Amino acid sequence: KQEVTQIPAALSVPEGENLVLNCSFTDSAIYNLQWFRQDPGKGLTSLLLIQSSQREQTSGRLNASLDKSSGRSTLYIAASQPGDSATYLCAGPQAGANNLFFGTGTRLTVIP
Amino acid sequence: NAGVMQNPRHLVRRRGQEARLRCSPMKGHSHVYWYRQLPEEGLKFMVYLQKENIIDESGMPKERFSAEFPKEGPSILRIQQVVRGDSAAYFCASSPPSGEKLFFGSGTQLSVL
């Protein structure tokens, strides 16, 4: 069974700082990994999807990497803004299945 | 193209009542997934359905919970005889047949009094 872990659980940074969120998974047969954003009381917004054949994906100020051999993914946020404050979740499927296993998330606060 | 639609947004039930949560997938999506998020916890997979079929219900509690995705109409997550521990946010996601990327609805917040 796929297990996904995220560290740190919470992070506070001043506006403008670059930051990295970490995600680790146990099943290296993962065929993709998704990063989501969740605002308080809201649903999930998909940020980036990395296929197993890819090493990284970029969207604006966000860059996600995937290293299957080490069971790790990182989400890099450049020049953080207060609007980036949210909980960031990573999720990956179990081999042979479509459903996703989620980490418990990193709660990010960007201080103006 | 409307996103995944869930209703109601908030649902309040008393202990022992039934809760019905609805999910309409994105147009063209034939796969539906239900997840539950307890306070201060991550999302936990409950069930994965395709039209008229339950593919994986390994995350569903054995009693009181059921799900369906009929040929016509939305997917329904049904909780019978609700208890306080059922209070949570229930999220639905859908995906196209390739199943690679999931799109989530805004969730239904169930509160059991």
PDB file of C-alpha atoms in Angstrom:
ATOM      1  CA  LYS A   1       0.000   0.000   0.000  1.00  0.00           C
ATOM      2  CA  GLN A   2       1.295   3.391  -1.011  1.00  0.00           C
ATOM      3  CA  GLU A   3       2.209   5.659   1.906  1.00  0.00           C
ATOM      4  CA  VAL A   4       2.871   9.342   1.356  1.00  0.00           C
ATOM      5  CA  THR A   5       4.625  11.589   3.860  1.00  0.00           C
ATOM      6  CA  GLN A   6       5.077  15.340   3.762  1.00  0.00           C
ATOM      7  CA  ILE A   7       7.476  17.486   5.724  1.00  0.00           C
ATOM      8  CA  PRO A   8       7.371  19.988   7.223  1.00  0.00           C
ATOM      9  CA  ALA A   9       3.787  19.946   8.481  1.00  0.00           C
ATOM     10  CA  ALA A  10       3.795  23.741   8.644  1.00  0.00           C
ATOM     11  CA  LEU A  11       6.023  26.455   7.273  1.00  0.00           C
ATOM     12  CA  SER A  12       6.070  30.243   7.658  1.00  0.00           C
ATOM     13  CA  VAL A  13       8.210  32.394   5.391  1.00  0.00           C
ATOM     14  CA  PRO A  14       8.474  36.119   4.670  1.00  0.00           C
ATOM     15  CA  GLU A  15       7.141  37.341   1.359  1.00  0.00           C
ATOM     16  CA  GLY A  16       9.589  37.049  -1.516  1.00  0.00           C
ATOM     17  CA  GLU A  17      11.436  34.038  -0.176  1.00  0.00           C
ATOM     18  CA  ASN A  18      11.956  30.895  -2.241  1.00  0.00           C
ATOM     19  CA  LEU A  19      10.873  27.667  -0.553  1.00  0.00           C
ATOM     20  CA  VAL A  20      10.798  23.904  -0.992  1.00  0.00           C
ATOM     21  CA  LEU A  21       8.125  21.480   0.151  1.00  0.00           C
ATOM     22  CA  ASN A  22       8.995  17.814   0.466  1.00  0.00           C
ATOM     23  CA  CYS A  23       7.047  14.666  -0.266  1.00  0.00           C
ATOM     24  CA  SER A  24       8.157  11.053   0.074  1.00  0.00           C
ATOM     25  CA  PHE A  25       6.395   7.871  -1.022  1.00  0.00           C
ATOM     26  CA  THR A  26       6.971   4.189  -0.395  1.00  0.00           C
ATOM     27  CA  ASP A  27       5.894   2.548  -3.654  1.00  0.00           C
ATOM     28  CA  SER A  28       8.514   3.426  -6.253  1.00  0.00           C
ATOM     29  CA  ALA A  29       6.374   1.882  -8.979  1.00  0.00           C
ATOM     30  CA  ILE A  30       4.385   5.104  -8.902  1.00  0.00           C
ATOM     31  CA  TYR A  31       3.456   6.176 -12.434  1.00  0.00           C
ATOM     32  CA  ASN A  32       2.687   9.787 -11.642  1.00  0.00           C
ATOM     33  CA  LEU A  33       2.569  12.227  -8.773  1.00  0.00           C
ATOM     34  CA  GLN A  34       0.294  15.215  -8.304  1.00  0.00           C
ATOM     35  CA  TRP A  35       0.653  18.343  -6.227  1.00  0.00           C
ATOM     36  CA  PHE A  36      -2.506  20.065  -5.028  1.00  0.00           C
ATOM     37  CA  ARG A  37      -3.356  23.231  -3.203  1.00  0.00           C
ATOM     38  CA  GLN A  38      -6.170  23.399  -0.644  1.00  0.00           C
ATOM     39  CA  ASP A  39      -7.459  26.658   0.781  1.00  0.00           C
ATOM     40  CA  PRO A  40      -9.287  26.584   4.145  1.00  0.00           C
ATOM     41  CA  GLY A  41     -12.778  25.155   3.759  1.00  0.00           C
ATOM     42  CA  LYS A  42     -12.306  24.660   0.043  1.00  0.00           C
ATOM     43  CA  GLY A  43     -11.653  21.834  -2.366  1.00  0.00           C
ATOM     44  CA  LEU A  44      -8.409  20.840  -4.006  1.00  0.00           C
ATOM     45  CA  THR A  45      -6.848  22.609  -6.944  1.00  0.00           C
ATOM     46  CA  SER A  46      -4.442  20.589  -9.043  1.00  0.00           C
ATOM     47  CA  LEU A  47      -1.128  22.413  -9.462  1.00  0.00           C
ATOM     48  CA  LEU A  48       1.186  20.034 -11.256  1.00  0.00           C
ATOM     49  CA  LEU A  49       1.147  16.445 -12.482  1.00  0.00           C
ATOM     50  CA  ILE A  50       4.472  14.707 -13.072  1.00  0.00           C
ATOM     51  CA  GLN A  51       4.554  11.525 -15.096  1.00  0.00           C
ATOM     52  CA  SER A  52       6.983   8.791 -14.084  1.00  0.00           C
ATOM     53  CA  SER A  53       8.910   9.385 -17.319  1.00  0.00           C
ATOM     54  CA  GLN A  54       9.456  13.030 -16.382  1.00  0.00           C
ATOM     55  CA  ARG A  55      11.827  14.447 -13.805  1.00  0.00           C
ATOM     56  CA  GLU A  56      10.134  17.781 -13.343  1.00  0.00           C
ATOM     57  CA  GLN A  57       7.232  20.028 -14.332  1.00  0.00           C
ATOM     58  CA  THR A  58       6.987  23.792 -14.217  1.00  0.00           C
ATOM     59  CA  SER A  59       4.038  26.154 -14.049  1.00  0.00           C
ATOM     60  CA  GLY A  60       4.769  29.819 -13.444  1.00  0.00           C
ATOM     61  CA  ARG A  61       6.576  30.190 -10.133  1.00  0.00           C
ATOM     62  CA  LEU A  62       6.064  26.507  -9.301  1.00  0.00           C
ATOM     63  CA  ASN A  63       8.438  23.689 -10.124  1.00  0.00           C
ATOM     64  CA  ALA A  64       7.890  20.096  -9.083  1.00  0.00           C
ATOM     65  CA  SER A  65      10.447  17.319  -9.335  1.00  0.00           C
ATOM     66  CA  LEU A  66      10.109  13.557  -9.096  1.00  0.00           C
ATOM     67  CA  ASP A  67      12.850  11.085  -8.170  1.00  0.00           C
ATOM     68  CA  LYS A  68      11.367   7.601  -8.229  1.00  0.00           C
ATOM     69  CA  SER A  69      14.573   5.875  -7.169  1.00  0.00           C
ATOM     70  CA  SER A  70      14.683   7.762  -3.879  1.00  0.00           C
ATOM     71  CA  GLY A  71      10.904   7.928  -3.465  1.00  0.00           C
ATOM     72  CA  ARG A  72      10.830  11.708  -3.292  1.00  0.00           C
ATOM     73  CA  SER A  73       9.167  14.685  -4.866  1.00  0.00           C
ATOM     74  CA  THR A  74       9.698  18.358  -4.151  1.00  0.00           C
ATOM     75  CA  LEU A  75       7.616  21.431  -4.878  1.00  0.00           C
ATOM     76  CA  TYR A  76       9.642  24.588  -5.305  1.00  0.00           C
ATOM     77  CA  ILE A  77       7.869  27.931  -5.018  1.00  0.00           C
ATOM     78  CA  ALA A  78       9.816  30.951  -6.194  1.00  0.00           C
ATOM     79  CA  ALA A  79       9.345  34.489  -4.909  1.00  0.00           C
ATOM     80  CA  SER A  80       6.550  33.528  -2.527  1.00  0.00           C
ATOM     81  CA  GLN A  81       3.503  35.791  -2.158  1.00  0.00           C
ATOM     82  CA  PRO A  82       0.858  36.077   0.587  1.00  0.00           C
ATOM     83  CA  GLY A  83      -1.630  34.588  -1.872  1.00  0.00           C
ATOM     84  CA  ASP A  84       0.413  31.381  -1.843  1.00  0.00           C
ATOM     85  CA  SER A  85      -0.702  30.755   1.748  1.00  0.00           C
ATOM     86  CA  ALA A  86      -2.570  27.437   1.725  1.00  0.00           C
ATOM     87  CA  THR A  87      -2.088  23.754   2.441  1.00  0.00           C
ATOM     88  CA  TYR A  88      -0.102  21.906  -0.195  1.00  0.00           C
ATOM     89  CA  LEU A  89      -0.782  18.231  -0.710  1.00  0.00           C
ATOM     90  CA  CYS A  90       1.079  15.650  -2.730  1.00  0.00           C
ATOM     91  CA  ALA A  91      -0.590  12.463  -3.868  1.00  0.00           C
ATOM     92  CA  GLY A  92       0.414   9.381  -5.767  1.00  0.00           C
ATOM     93  CA  PRO A  93      -1.347   6.260  -6.945  1.00  0.00           C
ATOM     94  CA  GLN A  94      -0.626   2.742  -5.895  1.00  0.00           C
ATOM     95  CA  ALA A  95       0.764   0.515  -8.617  1.00  0.00           C
ATOM     96  CA  GLY A  96      -2.045  -0.869 -10.711  1.00  0.00           C
ATOM     97  CA  ALA A  97      -4.656   1.482  -9.298  1.00  0.00           C
ATOM     98  CA  ASN A  98      -6.067   4.870 -10.196  1.00  0.00           C
ATOM     99  CA  ASN A  99      -6.990   6.105  -6.734  1.00  0.00           C
ATOM    100  CA  LEU A 100      -4.600   8.491  -5.048  1.00  0.00           C
ATOM    101  CA  PHE A 101      -2.909   8.263  -1.675  1.00  0.00           C
ATOM    102  CA  PHE A 102      -2.418  11.652  -0.053  1.00  0.00           C
ATOM    103  CA  GLY A 103       0.129  13.058   2.321  1.00  0.00           C
ATOM    104  CA  THR A 104      -1.156  15.053   5.282  1.00  0.00           C
ATOM    105  CA  GLY A 105       0.020  18.259   3.682  1.00  0.00           C
ATOM    106  CA  THR A 106       2.247  21.221   4.445  1.00  0.00           C
ATOM    107  CA  ARG A 107       0.458  24.325   5.718  1.00  0.00           C
ATOM    108  CA  LEU A 108       2.259  27.312   4.212  1.00  0.00           C
ATOM    109  CA  THR A 109       1.959  30.847   5.528  1.00  0.00           C
ATOM    110  CA  VAL A 110       3.615  33.656   3.589  1.00  0.00           C
ATOM    111  CA  ILE A 111       3.981  36.728   5.781  1.00  0.00           C
ATOM    112  CA  PRO A 112       3.625  40.112   4.035  1.00  0.00           C
TER     113      PRO A 112
ATOM    114  CA  ASN B   1     -16.884  22.939 -19.194  1.00  0.00           C
ATOM    115  CA  ALA B   2     -18.133  22.881 -15.642  1.00  0.00           C
ATOM    116  CA  GLY B   3     -15.913  21.286 -13.053  1.00  0.00           C
ATOM    117  CA  VAL B   4     -16.831  18.504 -10.659  1.00  0.00           C
ATOM    118  CA  MET B   5     -20.043  19.523  -8.936  1.00  0.00           C
ATOM    119  CA  GLN B   6     -20.881  18.406  -5.440  1.00  0.00           C
ATOM    120  CA  ASN B   7     -24.012  19.104  -3.477  1.00  0.00           C
ATOM    121  CA  PRO B   8     -25.000  19.999  -0.965  1.00  0.00           C
ATOM    122  CA  ARG B   9     -22.093  22.172   0.075  1.00  0.00           C
ATOM    123  CA  HIS B  10     -23.008  21.758   3.727  1.00  0.00           C
ATOM    124  CA  LEU B  11     -25.188  19.038   5.248  1.00  0.00           C
ATOM    125  CA  VAL B  12     -26.342  18.839   8.844  1.00  0.00           C
ATOM    126  CA  ARG B  13     -27.819  15.633  10.178  1.00  0.00           C
ATOM    127  CA  ARG B  14     -28.795  14.332  13.602  1.00  0.00           C
ATOM    128  CA  ARG B  15     -27.448  11.034  14.835  1.00  0.00           C
ATOM    129  CA  GLY B  16     -29.312   8.124  13.282  1.00  0.00           C
ATOM    130  CA  GLN B  17     -30.413   9.989  10.150  1.00  0.00           C
ATOM    131  CA  GLU B  18     -29.289   9.265   6.619  1.00  0.00           C
ATOM    132  CA  ALA B  19     -26.908  11.447   4.620  1.00  0.00           C
ATOM    133  CA  ARG B  20     -26.858  11.522   0.820  1.00  0.00           C
ATOM    134  CA  LEU B  21     -24.002  13.255  -0.927  1.00  0.00           C
ATOM    135  CA  ARG B  22     -24.085  13.880  -4.657  1.00  0.00           C
ATOM    136  CA  CYS B  23     -21.330  14.258  -7.194  1.00  0.00           C
ATOM    137  CA  SER B  24     -21.599  15.101 -10.873  1.00  0.00           C
ATOM    138  CA  PRO B  25     -18.311  14.440 -12.672  1.00  0.00           C
ATOM    139  CA  MET B  26     -16.827  16.649 -15.316  1.00  0.00           C
ATOM    140  CA  LYS B  27     -18.225  16.201 -18.797  1.00  0.00           C
ATOM    141  CA  GLY B  28     -16.587  13.260 -20.491  1.00  0.00           C
ATOM    142  CA  HIS B  29     -15.337  11.734 -17.246  1.00  0.00           C
ATOM    143  CA  SER B  30     -16.492   8.208 -16.526  1.00  0.00           C
ATOM    144  CA  HIS B  31     -14.516   7.569 -13.351  1.00  0.00           C
ATOM    145  CA  VAL B  32     -15.526   8.863  -9.934  1.00  0.00           C
ATOM    146  CA  TYR B  33     -13.648   8.708  -6.636  1.00  0.00           C
ATOM    147  CA  TRP B  34     -14.818   9.566  -3.136  1.00  0.00           C
ATOM    148  CA  TYR B  35     -12.438  10.748  -0.402  1.00  0.00           C
ATOM    149  CA  ARG B  36     -13.005  11.717   3.212  1.00  0.00           C
ATOM    150  CA  GLN B  37     -11.060  14.339   5.120  1.00  0.00           C
ATOM    151  CA  LEU B  38     -11.375  14.265   8.884  1.00  0.00           C
ATOM    152  CA  PRO B  39     -10.431  17.396  10.853  1.00  0.00           C
ATOM    153  CA  GLU B  40      -6.637  17.900  10.912  1.00  0.00           C
ATOM    154  CA  GLU B  41      -6.101  14.763   8.830  1.00  0.00           C
ATOM    155  CA  GLY B  42      -5.244  14.047   5.218  1.00  0.00           C
ATOM    156  CA  LEU B  43      -7.614  12.841   2.550  1.00  0.00           C
ATOM    157  CA  LYS B  44      -8.418   9.148   2.744  1.00  0.00           C
ATOM    158  CA  PHE B  45      -9.576   7.178  -0.258  1.00  0.00           C
ATOM    159  CA  MET B  46     -12.994   5.578   0.129  1.00  0.00           C
ATOM    160  CA  VAL B  47     -14.263   4.206  -3.168  1.00  0.00           C
ATOM    161  CA  TYR B  48     -13.632   4.259  -6.906  1.00  0.00           C
ATOM    162  CA  LEU B  49     -16.503   3.787  -9.339  1.00  0.00           C
ATOM    163  CA  GLN B  50     -17.135   3.668 -13.026  1.00  0.00           C
ATOM    164  CA  LYS B  51     -20.593   3.847 -14.535  1.00  0.00           C
ATOM    165  CA  GLU B  52     -22.711   1.153 -12.877  1.00  0.00           C
ATOM    166  CA  ASN B  53     -19.657  -0.544 -11.374  1.00  0.00           C
ATOM    167  CA  ILE B  54     -17.735  -0.350  -8.127  1.00  0.00           C
ATOM    168  CA  ILE B  55     -14.090  -0.873  -9.017  1.00  0.00           C
ATOM    169  CA  ASP B  56     -12.401  -0.477  -5.628  1.00  0.00           C
ATOM    170  CA  GLU B  57     -14.164   0.004  -2.302  1.00  0.00           C
ATOM    171  CA  SER B  58     -11.227  -0.904  -0.104  1.00  0.00           C
ATOM    172  CA  GLY B  59     -11.468   2.391   1.781  1.00  0.00           C
ATOM    173  CA  MET B  60     -15.165   2.188   2.581  1.00  0.00           C
ATOM    174  CA  PRO B  61     -16.277   1.315   6.112  1.00  0.00           C
ATOM    175  CA  LYS B  62     -17.920  -2.094   6.048  1.00  0.00           C
ATOM    176  CA  GLU B  63     -21.204  -0.917   7.531  1.00  0.00           C
ATOM    177  CA  ARG B  64     -23.559   2.009   6.908  1.00  0.00           C
ATOM    178  CA  PHE B  65     -21.654   3.378   3.885  1.00  0.00           C
ATOM    179  CA  SER B  66     -22.526   2.701   0.263  1.00  0.00           C
ATOM    180  CA  ALA B  67     -21.839   4.329  -3.069  1.00  0.00           C
ATOM    181  CA  GLU B  68     -23.269   4.150  -6.540  1.00  0.00           C
ATOM    182  CA  PHE B  69     -22.692   5.690  -9.935  1.00  0.00           C
ATOM    183  CA  PRO B  70     -25.748   4.919 -12.063  1.00  0.00           C
ATOM    184  CA  LYS B  71     -25.903   4.981 -15.831  1.00  0.00           C
ATOM    185  CA  GLU B  72     -27.807   8.242 -15.638  1.00  0.00           C
ATOM    186  CA  GLY B  73     -27.383  10.900 -12.984  1.00  0.00           C
ATOM    187  CA  PRO B  74     -24.797  11.750 -10.355  1.00  0.00           C
ATOM    188  CA  SER B  75     -22.765   9.490  -8.149  1.00  0.00           C
ATOM    189  CA  ILE B  76     -24.245   9.127  -4.663  1.00  0.00           C
ATOM    190  CA  LEU B  77     -22.416   8.462  -1.416  1.00  0.00           C
ATOM    191  CA  ARG B  78     -24.927   7.284   1.150  1.00  0.00           C
ATOM    192  CA  ILE B  79     -24.327   7.093   4.888  1.00  0.00           C
ATOM    193  CA  GLN B  80     -27.005   5.413   6.942  1.00  0.00           C
ATOM    194  CA  GLN B  81     -27.584   5.977  10.655  1.00  0.00           C
ATOM    195  CA  VAL B  82     -24.941   8.682  10.884  1.00  0.00           C
ATOM    196  CA  VAL B  83     -22.821   9.062  14.009  1.00  0.00           C
ATOM    197  CA  ARG B  84     -20.765  12.024  15.202  1.00  0.00           C
ATOM    198  CA  GLY B  85     -17.580  10.390  13.941  1.00  0.00           C
ATOM    199  CA  ASP B  86     -18.920  10.676  10.383  1.00  0.00           C
ATOM    200  CA  SER B  87     -18.552  14.464  10.577  1.00  0.00           C
ATOM    201  CA  ALA B  88     -15.986  15.321   7.921  1.00  0.00           C
ATOM    202  CA  ALA B  89     -15.469  16.874   4.520  1.00  0.00           C
ATOM    203  CA  TYR B  90     -16.315  14.465   1.728  1.00  0.00           C
ATOM    204  CA  PHE B  91     -14.651  15.129  -1.598  1.00  0.00           C
ATOM    205  CA  CYS B  92     -15.482  13.700  -4.969  1.00  0.00           C
ATOM    206  CA  ALA B  93     -13.053  13.566  -7.868  1.00  0.00           C
ATOM    207  CA  SER B  94     -13.459  12.504 -11.452  1.00  0.00           C
ATOM    208  CA  SER B  95     -11.110  11.514 -14.226  1.00  0.00           C
ATOM    209  CA  PRO B  96     -11.291  10.593 -17.881  1.00  0.00           C
ATOM    210  CA  PRO B  97     -10.914   6.927 -18.864  1.00  0.00           C
ATOM    211  CA  SER B  98      -7.114   7.276 -18.871  1.00  0.00           C
ATOM    212  CA  GLY B  99      -7.407   8.004 -15.151  1.00  0.00           C
ATOM    213  CA  GLU B 100      -4.175   9.905 -15.016  1.00  0.00           C
ATOM    214  CA  LYS B 101      -5.310  13.192 -13.569  1.00  0.00           C
ATOM    215  CA  LEU B 102      -8.019  13.662 -10.984  1.00  0.00           C
ATOM    216  CA  PHE B 103     -10.150  16.772 -10.728  1.00  0.00           C
ATOM    217  CA  PHE B 104     -11.764  17.507  -7.390  1.00  0.00           C
ATOM    218  CA  GLY B 105     -15.044  19.078  -6.405  1.00  0.00           C
ATOM    219  CA  SER B 106     -15.400  21.623  -3.608  1.00  0.00           C
ATOM    220  CA  GLY B 107     -16.577  18.994  -1.179  1.00  0.00           C
ATOM    221  CA  THR B 108     -19.546  18.450   1.108  1.00  0.00           C
ATOM    222  CA  GLN B 109     -19.066  19.317   4.762  1.00  0.00           C
ATOM    223  CA  LEU B 110     -21.125  16.869   6.806  1.00  0.00           C
ATOM    224  CA  SER B 111     -21.886  17.813  10.394  1.00  0.00           C
ATOM    225  CA  VAL B 112     -23.597  15.288  12.652  1.00  0.00           C
ATOM    226  CA  LEU B 113     -25.276  16.752  15.721  1.00  0.00           C
TER     227      LEU B 113
END
